[in-house]
mmCIF file of C-alpha atoms in Angstrom:
data_model
loop_
_atom_site.group_PDB
_atom_site.id
_atom_site.type_symbol
_atom_site.label_atom_id
_atom_site.label_comp_id
_atom_site.label_asym_id
_atom_site.label_seq_id
_atom_site.Cartn_x
_atom_site.Cartn_y
_atom_site.Cartn_z
ATOM 1 C CA GLU A 1 33.694 -43.401 -13.281
ATOM 2 C CA GLU A 2 31.165 -40.758 -13.721
ATOM 3 C CA ASP A 3 30.904 -38.218 -11.192
ATOM 4 C CA GLN A 4 27.202 -38.527 -8.968
ATOM 5 C CA ASN A 5 25.503 -35.440 -7.797
ATOM 6 C CA THR A 6 24.354 -35.444 -4.220
ATOM 7 C CA PHE A 7 21.990 -34.461 -2.058
ATOM 8 C CA HIS A 8 20.777 -34.447 1.628
ATOM 9 C CA VAL A 9 17.225 -33.604 2.637
ATOM 10 C CA PHE A 10 17.358 -31.854 6.327
ATOM 11 C CA GLN A 11 13.737 -30.763 7.578
ATOM 12 C CA GLU A 12 14.812 -28.270 9.696
ATOM 13 C CA GLY A 13 14.799 -24.880 9.789
ATOM 14 C CA SER A 14 17.355 -22.485 7.880
ATOM 15 C CA GLU A 15 18.291 -20.806 11.207
ATOM 16 C CA HIS A 16 19.303 -24.041 13.019
ATOM 17 C CA ILE A 17 20.608 -26.046 10.543
ATOM 18 C CA GLY A 18 23.802 -24.748 11.616
ATOM 19 C CA ASN A 19 23.583 -26.696 14.603
ATOM 20 C CA HIS A 20 22.581 -30.482 12.893
ATOM 21 C CA PRO A 21 25.070 -33.092 13.878
ATOM 22 C CA GLU A 22 24.724 -34.380 10.047
ATOM 23 C CA PHE A 23 25.232 -30.994 8.345
ATOM 24 C CA GLN A 24 28.539 -29.979 9.810
ATOM 25 C CA GLN A 25 30.099 -32.527 7.051
ATOM 26 C CA TYR A 26 28.768 -29.344 4.695
ATOM 27 C CA LYS A 27 30.602 -26.731 6.521
ATOM 28 C CA GLY A 28 33.385 -25.010 4.348
ATOM 29 C CA ASN A 29 32.450 -27.261 1.674
ATOM 30 C CA LEU A 30 29.956 -26.084 -0.415
ATOM 31 C CA ASP A 31 30.651 -24.244 -4.165
ATOM 32 C CA LEU A 32 27.577 -21.759 -4.246
ATOM 33 C CA VAL A 33 24.729 -21.243 -2.400
ATOM 34 C CA PHE A 34 21.686 -19.799 -4.167
ATOM 35 C CA THR A 35 18.469 -19.352 -2.051
ATOM 36 C CA SER A 36 15.798 -16.761 -1.244
ATOM 37 C CA PRO A 37 14.375 -17.125 2.363
ATOM 38 C CA PRO A 38 10.872 -16.218 3.086
ATOM 39 C CA TYR A 39 10.444 -12.330 2.867
ATOM 40 C CA PHE A 40 9.309 -11.893 6.591
ATOM 41 C CA ASP A 41 5.584 -11.946 6.783
ATOM 42 C CA ARG A 42 4.769 -11.087 3.339
ATOM 43 C CA GLU A 43 5.251 -15.640 2.110
ATOM 44 C CA GLN A 44 3.248 -16.980 4.733
ATOM 45 C CA TYR A 45 4.288 -21.412 2.943
ATOM 46 C CA SER A 46 2.363 -22.376 5.407
ATOM 47 C CA GLU A 47 0.332 -21.947 8.736
ATOM 48 C CA ASP A 48 3.092 -24.683 10.469
ATOM 49 C CA GLU A 49 4.384 -23.053 13.980
ATOM 50 C CA GLU A 50 7.530 -23.524 12.756
ATOM 51 C CA GLN A 51 7.919 -20.916 10.210
ATOM 52 C CA SER A 52 9.600 -17.836 10.855
ATOM 53 C CA TYR A 53 7.247 -15.130 10.734
ATOM 54 C CA LYS A 54 5.310 -17.362 13.155
ATOM 55 C CA SER A 55 8.355 -17.771 15.476
ATOM 56 C CA TYR A 56 9.686 -14.518 14.965
ATOM 57 C CA PRO A 57 6.130 -12.383 14.549
ATOM 58 C CA LYS A 58 8.308 -8.644 15.024
ATOM 59 C CA TYR A 59 10.808 -7.523 12.586
ATOM 60 C CA ASP A 60 13.611 -6.798 14.747
ATOM 61 C CA ASP A 61 13.270 -10.764 16.190
ATOM 62 C CA TRP A 62 13.360 -12.107 12.789
ATOM 63 C CA ARG A 63 15.891 -10.227 11.402
ATOM 64 C CA ASP A 64 18.235 -10.676 14.759
ATOM 65 C CA ASN A 65 17.028 -14.888 15.087
ATOM 66 C CA PHE A 66 15.814 -15.890 11.683
ATOM 67 C CA LEU A 67 17.931 -13.391 8.704
ATOM 68 C CA LYS A 68 21.021 -13.633 10.264
ATOM 69 C CA PRO A 69 21.384 -17.263 11.750
ATOM 70 C CA THR A 70 20.123 -18.508 8.575
ATOM 71 C CA LEU A 71 22.859 -16.068 6.190
ATOM 72 C CA THR A 72 25.282 -17.053 8.909
ATOM 73 C CA ASN A 73 24.655 -20.635 8.470
ATOM 74 C CA ALA A 74 25.198 -20.121 4.509
ATOM 75 C CA TYR A 75 28.726 -18.404 4.808
ATOM 76 C CA GLU A 76 30.167 -21.035 7.096
ATOM 77 C CA SER A 77 28.591 -23.699 4.559
ATOM 78 C CA LEU A 78 30.694 -21.928 1.559
ATOM 79 C CA ARG A 79 34.257 -22.669 0.498
ATOM 80 C CA ASP A 80 36.824 -19.557 0.359
ATOM 81 C CA ASP A 81 36.741 -17.980 -2.793
ATOM 82 C CA ARG A 82 32.952 -19.069 -3.824
ATOM 83 C CA TYR A 83 29.549 -17.335 -3.929
ATOM 84 C CA LEU A 84 26.508 -16.830 -2.354
ATOM 85 C CA LEU A 85 23.403 -15.402 -4.485
ATOM 86 C CA TRP A 86 20.606 -13.933 -2.401
ATOM 87 C CA ASN A 87 17.131 -13.511 -3.673
ATOM 88 C CA ILE A 88 15.091 -10.972 -1.214
ATOM 89 C CA ALA A 89 13.409 -7.748 -1.243
ATOM 90 C CA ASP A 90 12.213 -5.060 1.185
ATOM 91 C CA ILE A 91 8.406 -5.091 2.146
ATOM 92 C CA LYS A 92 6.112 -2.237 2.414
ATOM 93 C CA ILE A 93 4.707 -1.564 5.257
ATOM 94 C CA GLY A 94 2.445 1.416 5.280
ATOM 95 C CA LYS A 95 2.633 3.816 2.488
ATOM 96 C CA ASP A 96 6.101 5.145 2.165
ATOM 97 C CA LYS A 97 7.927 2.626 4.668
ATOM 98 C CA TYR A 98 9.866 -0.713 4.280
ATOM 99 C CA HIS A 99 11.259 -3.294 6.185
ATOM 100 C CA PRO A 100 14.500 -3.651 5.078
ATOM 101 C CA LEU A 101 15.539 -6.851 4.568
ATOM 102 C CA GLU A 102 17.741 -5.820 1.291
ATOM 103 C CA GLN A 103 20.070 -3.685 3.510
ATOM 104 C CA ASP A 104 19.939 -5.903 6.670
ATOM 105 C CA SER A 105 20.929 -9.198 3.835
ATOM 106 C CA ILE A 106 24.035 -6.976 2.950
ATOM 107 C CA ASP A 107 25.129 -5.270 6.633
ATOM 108 C CA VAL A 108 24.773 -9.255 7.986
ATOM 109 C CA LEU A 109 26.940 -10.653 4.883
ATOM 110 C CA THR A 110 29.736 -7.725 4.558
ATOM 111 C CA ASN A 111 29.616 -8.156 8.855
ATOM 112 C CA LEU A 112 31.201 -11.368 8.272
ATOM 113 C CA GLY A 113 33.431 -10.913 5.764
ATOM 114 C CA CYS A 114 31.443 -11.327 2.221
ATOM 115 C CA GLU A 115 32.321 -8.771 -0.324
ATOM 116 C CA TYR A 116 28.929 -7.240 -1.640
ATOM 117 C CA LYS A 117 29.684 -7.670 -5.884
ATOM 118 C CA GLY A 118 26.210 -6.263 -6.969
ATOM 119 C CA LYS A 119 22.600 -6.721 -7.688
ATOM 120 C CA LEU A 120 20.966 -8.833 -10.524
ATOM 121 C CA LYS A 121 17.737 -8.025 -11.221
ATOM 122 C CA MET A 122 15.200 -10.937 -12.239
ATOM 123 C CA LEU A 123 12.812 -10.081 -14.344
ATOM 124 C CA MET A 124 9.124 -11.051 -13.045
ATOM 125 C CA THR A 125 5.733 -11.782 -15.858
ATOM 126 C CA SER A 126 2.980 -8.969 -14.879
ATOM 127 C CA MET A 127 -0.080 -9.261 -15.846
ATOM 128 C CA VAL A 128 -1.841 -6.693 -18.626
ATOM 129 C CA GLY A 129 -2.553 -4.037 -17.682
ATOM 130 C CA VAL A 130 -0.916 -3.660 -13.800
ATOM 131 C CA ASP A 131 0.932 -0.404 -13.058
ATOM 132 C CA GLN A 132 4.276 -1.398 -12.204
ATOM 133 C CA SER A 133 5.595 2.155 -12.431
ATOM 134 C CA ASN A 134 5.512 2.738 -8.712
ATOM 135 C CA VAL A 135 6.750 -0.504 -7.453
ATOM 136 C CA LYS A 136 10.143 -0.030 -5.881
ATOM 137 C CA ASN A 137 12.148 -2.875 -7.554
ATOM 138 C CA CYS A 138 11.161 -1.572 -11.584
ATOM 139 C CA VAL A 139 13.277 -1.109 -14.765
ATOM 140 C CA LYS A 140 12.261 0.007 -18.077
ATOM 141 C CA ASP A 141 11.954 -2.699 -20.607
ATOM 142 C CA GLY A 142 10.580 -1.621 -24.413
ATOM 143 C CA GLY A 143 9.143 1.247 -22.472
ATOM 144 C CA ARG A 144 7.266 -0.738 -20.077
ATOM 145 C CA ASP A 145 7.947 -0.561 -16.162
ATOM 146 C CA LEU A 146 8.681 -4.092 -15.197
ATOM 147 C CA LYS A 147 9.131 -5.325 -11.687
ATOM 148 C CA TYR A 148 12.097 -7.011 -10.573
ATOM 149 C CA GLU A 149 13.253 -8.994 -7.896
ATOM 150 C CA PRO A 150 16.864 -8.602 -6.519
ATOM 151 C CA ILE A 151 19.546 -11.437 -6.321
ATOM 152 C CA PHE A 152 22.097 -10.194 -4.503
ATOM 153 C CA LEU A 153 25.888 -11.645 -5.109
ATOM 154 C CA PHE A 154 28.582 -11.770 -2.736
ATOM 155 C CA HIS A 155 32.017 -13.282 -2.432
ATOM 156 C CA LYS A 156 33.299 -15.206 0.348
ATOM 157 C CA PRO A 157 37.044 -14.325 0.251
ATOM 158 C CA LYS A 158 40.092 -16.370 0.192
ATOM 159 C CA LYS A 159 41.805 -16.271 3.838
ATOM 160 C CA ALA A 160 44.973 -14.556 3.513
#
């Protein structure tokens, strides 16, 4: 008999999913979590009131009440000795300031017990003639400056 892939769709915010009764079966049972949450108010998927940027319009509130519970749910869903890949980037506010989504994510996950293993760089295509040299997450590729999206790699260790 062939193994079957399964899926379960929840229409629930990622910050709340850990409390959903049917989601409990997945806690500690996932082999991999790979996700890309909204980048605070930079990615606005809809005007629905449940969107995280509307529920938590100030960054500190979003960090504490969306980012942290979302990461906690992801961490608690993993089996021990498994990996979490987290695609997120700092967002620019003003001329030289950023909301520190990257470091805040690393801090939350390491405080939960994850080991930070490093950053992968997912290269993004850019439009011809667009200068990417002043972008925070940028690498040289064949003499060209290319923007990348960071994907942070974390390991949930075995319990001692």
